[in-house]
mmCIF file of C-alpha atoms and ligand atoms in Angstrom:
data_model
loop_
_atom_site.group_PDB
_atom_site.id
_atom_site.type_symbol
_atom_site.label_atom_id
_atom_site.label_comp_id
_atom_site.label_asym_id
_atom_site.label_seq_id
_atom_site.Cartn_x
_atom_site.Cartn_y
_atom_site.Cartn_z
ATOM 1 C CA MET A 1 236.009 198.195 92.922
ATOM 2 C CA ASN A 2 234.993 201.717 94.035
ATOM 3 C CA ASN A 3 236.843 203.818 96.648
ATOM 4 C CA LEU A 4 234.454 202.948 99.418
ATOM 5 C CA GLU A 5 234.911 199.218 98.865
ATOM 6 C CA THR A 6 238.695 199.648 98.908
ATOM 7 C CA LYS A 7 238.350 201.625 102.115
ATOM 8 C CA THR A 8 236.174 199.007 103.811
ATOM 9 C CA GLN A 9 238.701 196.347 102.782
ATOM 10 C CA LYS A 10 241.430 198.266 104.544
ATOM 11 C CA ILE A 11 239.262 199.011 107.550
ATOM 12 C CA ASN A 12 241.189 196.979 110.061
ATOM 13 C CA GLN A 13 244.622 198.197 109.195
ATOM 14 C CA SER A 14 243.782 201.882 109.467
ATOM 15 C CA GLU A 15 242.521 204.262 112.084
ATOM 16 C CA GLU A 16 240.028 205.644 109.599
ATOM 17 C CA ASN A 17 236.435 205.977 110.680
ATOM 18 C CA PHE A 18 233.437 206.063 108.422
ATOM 19 C CA ASN A 19 230.956 208.877 108.089
ATOM 20 C CA LEU A 20 227.200 208.455 107.929
ATOM 21 C CA GLU A 21 227.072 208.748 104.149
ATOM 22 C CA GLU A 22 229.652 205.999 103.686
ATOM 23 C CA ILE A 23 227.816 203.659 106.035
ATOM 24 C CA LYS A 24 224.526 204.445 104.313
ATOM 25 C CA GLU A 25 225.984 203.609 100.902
ATOM 26 C CA ILE A 26 227.133 200.148 101.974
ATOM 27 C CA TYR A 27 224.013 199.503 104.080
ATOM 28 C CA HIS A 28 221.758 200.117 101.061
ATOM 29 C CA LYS A 29 223.666 197.881 98.632
ATOM 30 C CA PRO A 30 221.614 195.194 96.881
ATOM 31 C CA LEU A 31 221.247 192.519 99.549
ATOM 32 C CA ILE A 32 222.892 189.786 97.491
ATOM 33 C CA GLU A 33 225.999 191.944 97.069
ATOM 34 C CA LEU A 34 225.993 193.081 100.671
ATOM 35 C CA ILE A 35 225.960 189.466 101.879
ATOM 36 C CA HIS A 36 228.822 188.598 99.529
ATOM 37 C CA GLN A 37 230.956 191.509 100.733
ATOM 38 C CA ALA A 38 230.205 190.761 104.390
ATOM 39 C CA ALA A 39 231.024 187.075 103.878
ATOM 40 C CA GLU A 40 234.429 188.046 102.457
ATOM 41 C CA VAL A 41 235.170 190.347 105.389
ATOM 42 C CA HIS A 42 234.038 187.617 107.761
ATOM 43 C CA ARG A 43 236.440 185.100 106.241
ATOM 44 C CA ASN A 44 239.310 187.567 106.458
ATOM 45 C CA HIS A 45 238.869 187.894 110.208
ATOM 46 C CA PHE A 46 237.250 184.727 111.500
ATOM 47 C CA ASP A 47 236.946 181.058 110.785
ATOM 48 C CA PRO A 48 233.416 181.024 109.265
ATOM 49 C CA LYS A 49 232.907 177.431 110.441
ATOM 50 C CA ALA A 50 233.046 178.409 114.133
ATOM 51 C CA ILE A 51 230.615 180.350 116.245
ATOM 52 C CA GLN A 52 230.400 181.091 119.967
ATOM 53 C CA LEU A 53 227.580 179.567 121.973
ATOM 54 C CA CYS A 54 226.437 181.678 124.906
ATOM 55 C CA SER A 55 223.998 181.000 127.662
ATOM 56 C CA LEU A 56 221.752 183.624 129.195
ATOM 57 C CA LEU A 57 220.108 183.846 132.595
ATOM 58 C CA SER A 58 217.926 186.487 134.186
ATOM 59 C CA ILE A 59 219.297 186.685 137.731
ATOM 60 C CA LYS A 60 216.880 189.395 138.880
ATOM 61 C CA THR A 61 213.646 189.543 136.961
ATOM 62 C CA GLY A 62 211.035 192.265 136.491
ATOM 63 C CA GLY A 63 209.979 195.344 138.441
ATOM 64 C CA CYS A 64 212.463 197.550 136.572
ATOM 65 C CA PRO A 65 211.944 201.317 137.027
ATOM 66 C CA GLU A 66 212.967 202.050 133.398
ATOM 67 C CA ASN A 67 210.248 202.341 130.741
ATOM 68 C CA CYS A 68 211.892 200.631 127.730
ATOM 69 C CA SER A 69 208.894 200.124 125.476
ATOM 70 C CA TYR A 70 209.983 196.678 124.262
ATOM 71 C CA CYS A 71 210.710 195.114 127.629
ATOM 72 C CA SER A 72 208.640 192.601 129.572
ATOM 73 C CA GLN A 73 210.483 193.566 132.753
ATOM 74 C CA SER A 74 209.569 197.252 132.987
ATOM 75 C CA ALA A 75 207.347 198.113 135.953
ATOM 76 C CA HIS A 76 205.672 200.668 133.651
ATOM 77 C CA HIS A 77 203.994 197.900 131.643
ATOM 78 C CA LYS A 78 201.290 195.432 132.604
ATOM 79 C CA THR A 79 202.784 192.168 131.384
ATOM 80 C CA SER A 80 202.192 188.670 132.700
ATOM 81 C CA LEU A 81 205.729 188.492 134.089
ATOM 82 C CA LYS A 82 206.141 187.765 137.797
ATOM 83 C CA PRO A 83 208.975 189.798 139.390
ATOM 84 C CA GLU A 84 211.643 187.769 141.198
ATOM 85 C CA ASP A 85 214.426 188.692 143.640
ATOM 86 C CA LEU A 86 218.090 188.059 142.941
ATOM 87 C CA LYS A 87 218.737 184.365 142.310
ATOM 88 C CA SER A 88 220.916 182.431 144.748
ATOM 89 C CA MET A 89 224.566 181.662 144.077
ATOM 90 C CA ASP A 90 223.820 177.923 143.938
ATOM 91 C CA GLU A 91 221.078 178.309 141.356
ATOM 92 C CA VAL A 92 223.232 180.537 139.155
ATOM 93 C CA LEU A 93 226.285 178.295 139.401
ATOM 94 C CA ASP A 94 224.238 175.205 138.578
ATOM 95 C CA MET A 95 222.919 176.947 135.475
ATOM 96 C CA ALA A 96 226.416 178.024 134.464
ATOM 97 C CA LYS A 97 227.833 174.498 134.861
ATOM 98 C CA ASN A 98 224.917 173.094 132.903
ATOM 99 C CA ALA A 99 225.437 175.673 130.144
ATOM 100 C CA LYS A 100 229.095 174.687 129.898
ATOM 101 C CA GLN A 101 228.172 171.014 129.623
ATOM 102 C CA ASN A 102 225.848 171.891 126.759
ATOM 103 C CA GLY A 103 228.635 173.594 124.849
ATOM 104 C CA ALA A 104 228.443 177.251 125.914
ATOM 105 C CA SER A 105 231.726 179.117 126.412
ATOM 106 C CA ARG A 106 230.153 182.328 127.689
ATOM 107 C CA PHE A 107 227.636 182.785 130.494
ATOM 108 C CA CYS A 108 225.629 186.020 130.455
ATOM 109 C CA MET A 109 223.497 187.328 133.304
ATOM 110 C CA GLY A 110 220.882 190.094 133.142
ATOM 111 C CA ALA A 111 219.360 192.019 136.032
ATOM 112 C CA ALA A 112 216.331 194.287 135.665
ATOM 113 C CA TRP A 113 217.996 197.259 137.331
ATOM 114 C CA ARG A 114 218.121 200.889 136.213
ATOM 115 C CA GLN A 115 221.596 201.123 137.718
ATOM 116 C CA VAL A 116 223.928 199.180 139.958
ATOM 117 C CA LYS A 117 223.738 200.132 143.636
ATOM 118 C CA ASP A 118 226.578 199.530 146.085
ATOM 119 C CA ASN A 119 224.692 196.997 148.171
ATOM 120 C CA ASP A 120 224.679 193.295 149.089
ATOM 121 C CA ASP A 121 223.090 192.357 145.765
ATOM 122 C CA PHE A 122 226.006 193.893 143.859
ATOM 123 C CA ASP A 123 228.455 192.030 146.120
ATOM 124 C CA SER A 124 226.587 188.799 145.339
ATOM 125 C CA VAL A 125 226.808 189.482 141.592
ATOM 126 C CA LEU A 126 230.572 190.087 141.943
ATOM 127 C CA GLU A 127 230.858 186.717 143.693
ATOM 128 C CA MET A 128 228.807 185.066 140.934
ATOM 129 C CA ILE A 129 231.228 186.481 138.351
ATOM 130 C CA ARG A 130 234.247 185.148 140.314
ATOM 131 C CA ASN A 131 232.700 181.680 140.493
ATOM 132 C CA ILE A 132 231.701 181.623 136.831
ATOM 133 C CA ARG A 133 235.242 182.582 135.831
ATOM 134 C CA LYS A 134 236.544 179.686 137.961
ATOM 135 C CA GLU A 135 234.478 177.381 135.718
ATOM 136 C CA ASN A 136 236.546 178.653 132.806
ATOM 137 C CA LEU A 137 233.601 180.395 131.202
ATOM 138 C CA GLU A 138 233.586 183.937 129.840
ATOM 139 C CA SER A 139 231.288 186.102 131.906
ATOM 140 C CA CYS A 140 229.077 188.940 130.667
ATOM 141 C CA VAL A 141 226.585 190.905 132.757
ATOM 142 C CA SER A 142 223.870 193.439 131.929
ATOM 143 C CA LEU A 143 223.007 195.379 135.078
ATOM 144 C CA GLY A 144 222.046 198.840 133.819
ATOM 145 C CA MET A 145 224.122 201.956 134.437
ATOM 146 C CA VAL A 146 227.442 201.712 136.290
ATOM 147 C CA THR A 147 229.874 204.267 137.701
ATOM 148 C CA GLU A 148 233.631 204.150 137.092
ATOM 149 C CA GLU A 149 234.187 202.687 140.582
ATOM 150 C CA GLN A 150 231.598 199.948 140.065
ATOM 151 C CA ALA A 151 233.130 199.111 136.686
ATOM 152 C CA LEU A 152 236.518 198.694 138.402
ATOM 153 C CA LYS A 153 234.958 196.279 140.908
ATOM 154 C CA LEU A 154 233.497 194.257 138.034
ATOM 155 C CA LYS A 155 236.922 194.187 136.392
ATOM 156 C CA GLU A 156 238.559 193.020 139.633
ATOM 157 C CA ALA A 157 235.985 190.214 139.876
ATOM 158 C CA GLY A 158 237.214 189.026 136.462
ATOM 159 C CA LEU A 159 234.282 190.125 134.283
ATOM 160 C CA THR A 160 234.955 189.529 130.585
ATOM 161 C CA SER A 161 232.372 191.821 129.051
ATOM 162 C CA TYR A 162 229.518 194.189 129.968
ATOM 163 C CA ASN A 163 226.308 194.282 127.938
ATOM 164 C CA HIS A 164 224.753 197.708 127.573
ATOM 165 C CA ASN A 165 222.815 198.172 124.351
ATOM 166 C CA LEU A 166 222.253 201.436 122.525
ATOM 167 C CA ASP A 167 219.398 199.607 120.799
ATOM 168 C CA THR A 168 218.941 202.159 117.993
ATOM 169 C CA GLY A 169 220.216 205.470 116.623
ATOM 170 C CA SER A 170 220.326 208.508 118.925
ATOM 171 C CA LYS A 171 217.445 210.305 117.147
ATOM 172 C CA TYR A 172 215.009 207.444 117.696
ATOM 173 C CA TYR A 173 216.063 206.646 121.252
ATOM 174 C CA ASP A 174 213.464 208.793 123.027
ATOM 175 C CA LYS A 175 210.694 207.013 121.095
ATOM 176 C CA VAL A 176 211.794 203.830 122.832
ATOM 177 C CA VAL A 177 212.657 204.926 126.361
ATOM 178 C CA THR A 178 212.301 208.229 128.210
ATOM 179 C CA THR A 179 213.580 207.387 131.695
ATOM 180 C CA ARG A 180 217.196 207.695 130.537
ATOM 181 C CA THR A 181 219.043 209.305 127.642
ATOM 182 C CA TYR A 182 221.363 208.100 124.894
ATOM 183 C CA GLU A 183 224.076 210.116 126.633
ATOM 184 C CA ASP A 184 223.490 208.120 129.856
ATOM 185 C CA ARG A 185 224.060 204.944 127.863
ATOM 186 C CA LEU A 186 227.236 206.277 126.244
ATOM 187 C CA HIS A 187 228.507 207.384 129.649
ATOM 188 C CA THR A 188 228.203 203.871 131.084
ATOM 189 C CA LEU A 189 229.925 202.431 128.010
ATOM 190 C CA LYS A 190 232.798 204.845 128.643
ATOM 191 C CA ASN A 191 233.045 203.783 132.309
ATOM 192 C CA ILE A 192 233.183 200.137 131.258
ATOM 193 C CA GLN A 193 235.886 200.718 128.657
ATOM 194 C CA LYS A 194 237.941 202.852 131.062
ATOM 195 C CA ALA A 195 237.954 199.949 133.518
ATOM 196 C CA GLY A 196 239.366 197.692 130.791
ATOM 197 C CA ILE A 197 236.231 195.579 130.413
ATOM 198 C CA LYS A 198 235.110 194.580 126.933
ATOM 199 C CA VAL A 199 231.837 196.066 125.730
ATOM 200 C CA CYS A 200 228.858 194.172 124.352
ATOM 201 C CA CYS A 201 226.575 196.717 122.707
ATOM 202 C CA GLY A 202 223.759 195.860 120.353
ATOM 203 C CA ALA A 203 220.530 196.871 118.684
ATOM 204 C CA ILE A 204 216.903 195.874 118.318
ATOM 205 C CA ILE A 205 215.300 195.755 114.915
ATOM 206 C CA GLY A 206 211.570 196.202 114.463
ATOM 207 C CA MET A 207 210.625 198.909 116.964
ATOM 208 C CA GLY A 208 209.337 201.211 114.199
ATOM 209 C CA GLU A 209 212.777 202.713 113.531
ATOM 210 C CA SER A 210 213.845 203.660 109.996
ATOM 211 C CA ASP A 211 216.854 202.479 107.994
ATOM 212 C CA GLU A 212 218.388 205.842 108.844
ATOM 213 C CA ASP A 213 218.134 205.041 112.574
ATOM 214 C CA ARG A 214 219.816 201.695 111.971
ATOM 215 C CA VAL A 215 222.596 203.358 109.985
ATOM 216 C CA GLU A 216 223.014 205.869 112.797
ATOM 217 C CA PHE A 217 223.371 203.041 115.306
ATOM 218 C CA ILE A 218 226.147 201.487 113.185
ATOM 219 C CA TYR A 219 227.806 204.891 112.920
ATOM 220 C CA THR A 220 227.740 205.414 116.690
ATOM 221 C CA ILE A 221 229.164 202.046 117.657
ATOM 222 C CA SER A 222 231.786 202.051 114.942
ATOM 223 C CA ASN A 223 232.989 205.396 116.283
ATOM 224 C CA LEU A 224 233.275 204.396 119.937
ATOM 225 C CA GLU A 225 236.792 204.808 121.361
ATOM 226 C CA GLN A 226 237.261 201.065 120.953
ATOM 227 C CA PRO A 227 234.855 198.975 118.870
ATOM 228 C CA PRO A 228 232.605 196.740 121.000
ATOM 229 C CA GLU A 229 233.992 193.201 121.109
ATOM 230 C CA SER A 230 230.410 191.955 120.876
ATOM 231 C CA ILE A 231 227.294 193.180 119.074
ATOM 232 C CA PRO A 232 223.959 191.461 119.723
ATOM 233 C CA VAL A 233 221.391 191.914 116.965
ATOM 234 C CA ASN A 234 217.923 191.451 118.416
ATOM 235 C CA ALA A 235 214.729 191.118 116.392
ATOM 236 C CA LEU A 236 211.911 192.569 118.478
ATOM 237 C CA VAL A 237 209.903 189.958 120.347
ATOM 238 C CA PRO A 238 206.569 191.754 120.738
ATOM 239 C CA ILE A 239 205.355 191.281 124.299
ATOM 240 C CA LYS A 240 201.744 191.644 125.344
ATOM 241 C CA GLY A 241 201.279 194.615 127.642
ATOM 242 C CA THR A 242 204.311 196.548 126.356
ATOM 243 C CA GLY A 243 204.171 199.613 124.099
ATOM 244 C CA LEU A 244 205.440 197.558 121.159
ATOM 245 C CA GLU A 245 203.070 194.607 121.435
ATOM 246 C CA ASN A 246 201.463 195.329 118.055
ATOM 247 C CA GLN A 247 204.596 195.783 115.966
ATOM 248 C CA ASN A 248 204.752 193.833 112.706
ATOM 249 C CA PRO A 249 206.991 190.737 112.710
ATOM 250 C CA VAL A 250 210.593 191.524 111.807
ATOM 251 C CA LEU A 251 211.595 190.476 108.299
ATOM 252 C CA ILE A 252 214.627 188.206 108.093
ATOM 253 C CA TRP A 253 215.969 190.455 105.294
ATOM 254 C CA ASP A 254 216.232 193.374 107.719
ATOM 255 C CA VAL A 255 218.123 191.210 110.200
ATOM 256 C CA ILE A 256 220.510 189.982 107.503
ATOM 257 C CA ARG A 257 221.129 193.513 106.208
ATOM 258 C CA MET A 258 221.959 194.733 109.702
ATOM 259 C CA ILE A 259 224.270 191.797 110.425
ATOM 260 C CA ALA A 260 226.087 192.178 107.097
ATOM 261 C CA ALA A 261 226.595 195.925 107.529
ATOM 262 C CA LEU A 262 227.872 195.435 111.081
ATOM 263 C CA ARG A 263 230.273 192.729 109.891
ATOM 264 C CA ILE A 264 231.692 195.088 107.258
ATOM 265 C CA PHE A 265 232.133 198.082 109.554
ATOM 266 C CA LEU A 266 233.145 196.169 112.691
ATOM 267 C CA PRO A 267 235.073 193.272 111.159
ATOM 268 C CA THR A 268 236.672 191.958 114.345
ATOM 269 C CA SER A 269 233.626 192.070 116.622
ATOM 270 C CA ILE A 270 231.518 189.040 117.412
ATOM 271 C CA VAL A 271 228.035 189.608 115.975
ATOM 272 C CA ARG A 272 225.422 187.719 117.950
ATOM 273 C CA LEU A 273 222.149 186.627 116.389
ATOM 274 C CA SER A 274 220.091 187.177 119.535
ATOM 275 C CA ALA A 275 216.419 187.738 120.435
ATOM 276 C CA GLY A 276 213.759 186.723 117.934
ATOM 277 C CA ARG A 277 215.815 183.840 116.514
ATOM 278 C CA ALA A 278 213.056 181.372 117.390
ATOM 279 C CA ASN A 279 210.974 182.856 114.557
ATOM 280 C CA PHE A 280 213.603 182.122 111.920
ATOM 281 C CA SER A 281 214.090 178.841 110.060
ATOM 282 C CA HIS A 282 217.440 177.056 109.812
ATOM 283 C CA ALA A 283 217.782 178.321 106.235
ATOM 284 C CA GLU A 284 217.143 181.905 107.345
ATOM 285 C CA GLN A 285 219.665 181.593 110.154
ATOM 286 C CA ALA A 286 222.174 180.108 107.696
ATOM 287 C CA LEU A 287 221.969 183.365 105.721
ATOM 288 C CA CYS A 288 222.685 185.268 108.937
ATOM 289 C CA PHE A 289 225.840 183.167 109.517
ATOM 290 C CA LEU A 290 226.864 183.698 105.913
ATOM 291 C CA ALA A 291 226.437 187.446 106.397
ATOM 292 C CA GLY A 292 228.791 187.356 109.371
ATOM 293 C CA ALA A 293 226.859 186.431 112.503
ATOM 294 C CA ASN A 294 229.105 184.263 114.664
ATOM 295 C CA SER A 295 227.300 183.675 117.920
ATOM 296 C CA ILE A 296 223.938 182.523 119.223
ATOM 297 C CA PHE A 297 222.301 182.138 122.620
ATOM 298 C CA LEU A 298 221.759 178.518 123.449
ATOM 299 C CA GLY A 299 218.945 177.247 125.676
ATOM 300 C CA ASP A 300 215.181 177.211 125.623
ATOM 301 C CA LYS A 301 214.851 180.608 127.317
ATOM 302 C CA LEU A 302 216.504 183.993 126.808
ATOM 303 C CA LEU A 303 215.868 186.316 129.764
ATOM 304 C CA THR A 304 212.082 186.074 129.880
ATOM 305 C CA THR A 305 211.077 184.943 126.382
ATOM 306 C CA PRO A 306 211.300 181.496 124.757
ATOM 307 C CA ASN A 307 214.335 180.579 122.684
ATOM 308 C CA ILE A 308 215.066 177.356 120.786
ATOM 309 C CA ALA A 309 215.506 173.798 122.078
ATOM 310 C CA GLU A 310 219.214 172.997 122.382
ATOM 311 C CA THR A 311 218.870 169.808 120.356
ATOM 312 C CA ASP A 312 217.360 171.809 117.496
ATOM 313 C CA ASP A 313 220.314 174.230 117.519
ATOM 314 C CA HIS A 314 222.845 171.395 117.626
ATOM 315 C CA ASP A 315 221.043 169.789 114.651
ATOM 316 C CA MET A 316 221.211 173.057 112.726
ATOM 317 C CA LEU A 317 224.931 173.526 113.414
ATOM 318 C CA LYS A 318 225.622 169.942 112.343
ATOM 319 C CA ILE A 319 223.756 170.422 109.049
ATOM 320 C CA LEU A 320 225.670 173.642 108.370
ATOM 321 C CA GLY A 321 229.055 172.204 109.382
ATOM 322 C CA ILE A 322 229.513 174.902 112.008
ATOM 323 C CA SER A 323 231.181 174.155 115.310
ATOM 324 C CA GLY A 324 229.992 175.834 118.471
ATOM 325 C CA ASP A 325 233.389 175.741 120.139
ATOM 326 C CA LYS A 326 234.254 179.403 119.804
ATOM 327 C CA ALA A 327 234.207 182.223 117.278
ATOM 328 C CA VAL A 328 237.800 181.874 116.136
ATOM 329 C CA SER A 329 239.531 185.116 115.296
ATOM 330 C CA LEU A 330 242.247 184.759 112.673
ATOM 331 C CA ASN A 331 244.125 187.789 114.013
ATOM 332 C CA GLN A 332 245.020 186.627 117.514
HETATM 333 N N1 SAM B 1 218.767 196.379 132.504
HETATM 334 C C1 SAM B 1 219.616 195.962 131.457
HETATM 335 C C2 SAM B 1 219.912 197.098 130.511
HETATM 336 O O1 SAM B 1 219.425 198.169 130.686
HETATM 337 O O2 SAM B 1 220.716 196.941 129.606
HETATM 338 C C3 SAM B 1 218.896 194.855 130.898
HETATM 339 C C4 SAM B 1 219.101 193.878 130.031
HETATM 340 S S1 SAM B 1 217.965 193.982 128.682
HETATM 341 C C5 SAM B 1 216.717 192.908 128.964
HETATM 342 C C6 SAM B 1 219.051 193.474 127.426
HETATM 343 C C7 SAM B 1 218.630 193.773 126.031
HETATM 344 O O3 SAM B 1 217.696 192.806 125.625
HETATM 345 C C8 SAM B 1 217.938 195.087 125.745
HETATM 346 O O4 SAM B 1 218.840 196.149 125.651
HETATM 347 C C9 SAM B 1 217.309 194.787 124.411
HETATM 348 O O5 SAM B 1 218.221 195.060 123.375
HETATM 349 C C10 SAM B 1 217.049 193.294 124.483
HETATM 350 N N2 SAM B 1 215.602 193.052 124.623
HETATM 351 C C11 SAM B 1 214.857 193.205 125.724
HETATM 352 N N3 SAM B 1 213.565 192.921 125.469
HETATM 353 C C12 SAM B 1 213.501 192.585 124.167
HETATM 354 C C13 SAM B 1 212.448 192.217 123.293
HETATM 355 N N4 SAM B 1 211.188 192.141 123.702
HETATM 356 N N5 SAM B 1 212.746 191.930 122.016
HETATM 357 C C14 SAM B 1 214.014 192.008 121.572
HETATM 358 N N6 SAM B 1 215.052 192.378 122.353
HETATM 359 C C15 SAM B 1 214.803 192.665 123.619
HETATM 360 C C1 DTB B 2 220.981 191.230 124.066
HETATM 361 O O1 DTB B 2 221.159 192.202 123.350
HETATM 362 N N1 DTB B 2 220.077 190.309 123.861
HETATM 363 C C2 DTB B 2 220.061 189.357 124.933
HETATM 364 C C3 DTB B 2 221.287 189.777 125.765
HETATM 365 N N2 DTB B 2 221.689 190.970 125.129
HETATM 366 C C4 DTB B 2 221.177 190.026 127.204
HETATM 367 C C5 DTB B 2 218.769 189.492 125.693
HETATM 368 C C6 DTB B 2 217.579 189.270 124.846
HETATM 369 C C7 DTB B 2 216.390 189.384 125.699
HETATM 370 C C8 DTB B 2 215.151 189.152 124.926
HETATM 371 C C9 DTB B 2 213.918 189.423 125.704
HETATM 372 C C10 DTB B 2 213.703 188.562 126.883
HETATM 373 O O2 DTB B 2 213.958 187.344 126.859
HETATM 374 O O3 DTB B 2 213.183 189.091 127.878
HETATM 375 FE FE1 SF4 B 3 214.835 197.538 132.648
HETATM 376 FE FE2 SF4 B 3 216.764 196.670 130.983
HETATM 377 FE FE3 SF4 B 3 214.142 196.022 130.589
HETATM 378 FE FE4 SF4 B 3 214.921 198.521 130.174
HETATM 379 S S1 SF4 B 3 215.651 196.701 129.046
HETATM 380 S S2 SF4 B 3 213.080 197.883 131.311
HETATM 381 S S3 SF4 B 3 216.500 198.753 131.738
HETATM 382 S S4 SF4 B 3 215.420 195.408 132.292
#
């Protein structure tokens, strides 16, 4: 075993961080070895037979002032999406209860906002979070940028986690979005962590970024003050009318490599196999679980794009002997 492997084995007991070169070395390992190493790390920190099922709902759709080149909801793109106002409390609560009945333990809500504003809509979202928590579900929201004060209000409402993706490495970020900066994103993540809310921060694969950009993303999130509790790995879903509509389909091997590297460098985080999953077979997804993914989004729709029929996912989990009760950490 070389020094770097010994160091990654000790990762969770030490305060040591990894530099770019170290992450690059592991990231570029032969895939078969990378999966094996990640699977070992996974088993040291989680029960590999358990994953978390989450449910996702767009509570305010479209018309977003940001120009994220992948997103169906940006007002800068001409997509077929019809913008919608904030959903009602009843509609959201019904969806949450339904998600729980179908096995989800976490309910995530996305709003197509650049930033949270201190208005009635924010008050309604706070109330939604309170009600979802009363259903004994974890609650995660993705509402764009937030100030320290707004983060504290979310914490008071009982929010479990805030989703705010860095999506890629800092050098590639302005190829993807120009209406905000990487620093803006990091600033919101800081506000969330200061308020004591867990962070969900993930990436998209397949936007034209290089392996170096992916390594840089891993480097950035593994060096945050606290590691994100949750890391969604999204494979780009190319959407007609967006800047990335003609991207090549994402290869499963790239998804697996990313998941495995994240598992090794962030051993206690939940890694969520997220957008783009509908394009992958059960066998391909099984490799993702082997490499350390331990969560999926359940339900036939993500925010605006199709996902997988629930019965199909339950069939897959049954075949693989994986329970959807929870991603069980062995360290708690
Ligand atoms: N306004 C929130 C924000 O800024 O974070 C919005 C939630 S956004 C829709 C959540 C994440 O979904 C994005 O950061 C991106 O990683 C992912 N996503 C959005 N569109 C996608 C697409 N077409 N393919 C893959 N992932 C996508
Ligand atoms: C994340 O990183 N992926 C999920 C969740 N966080 C909010 C969202 C995926 C959205 C995929 C595109 C869509 O459905 O519009
Ligand atoms: Fe708006 Fe979020 Fe879509 Fe960007 S990803 S356009 S911020 S909804």
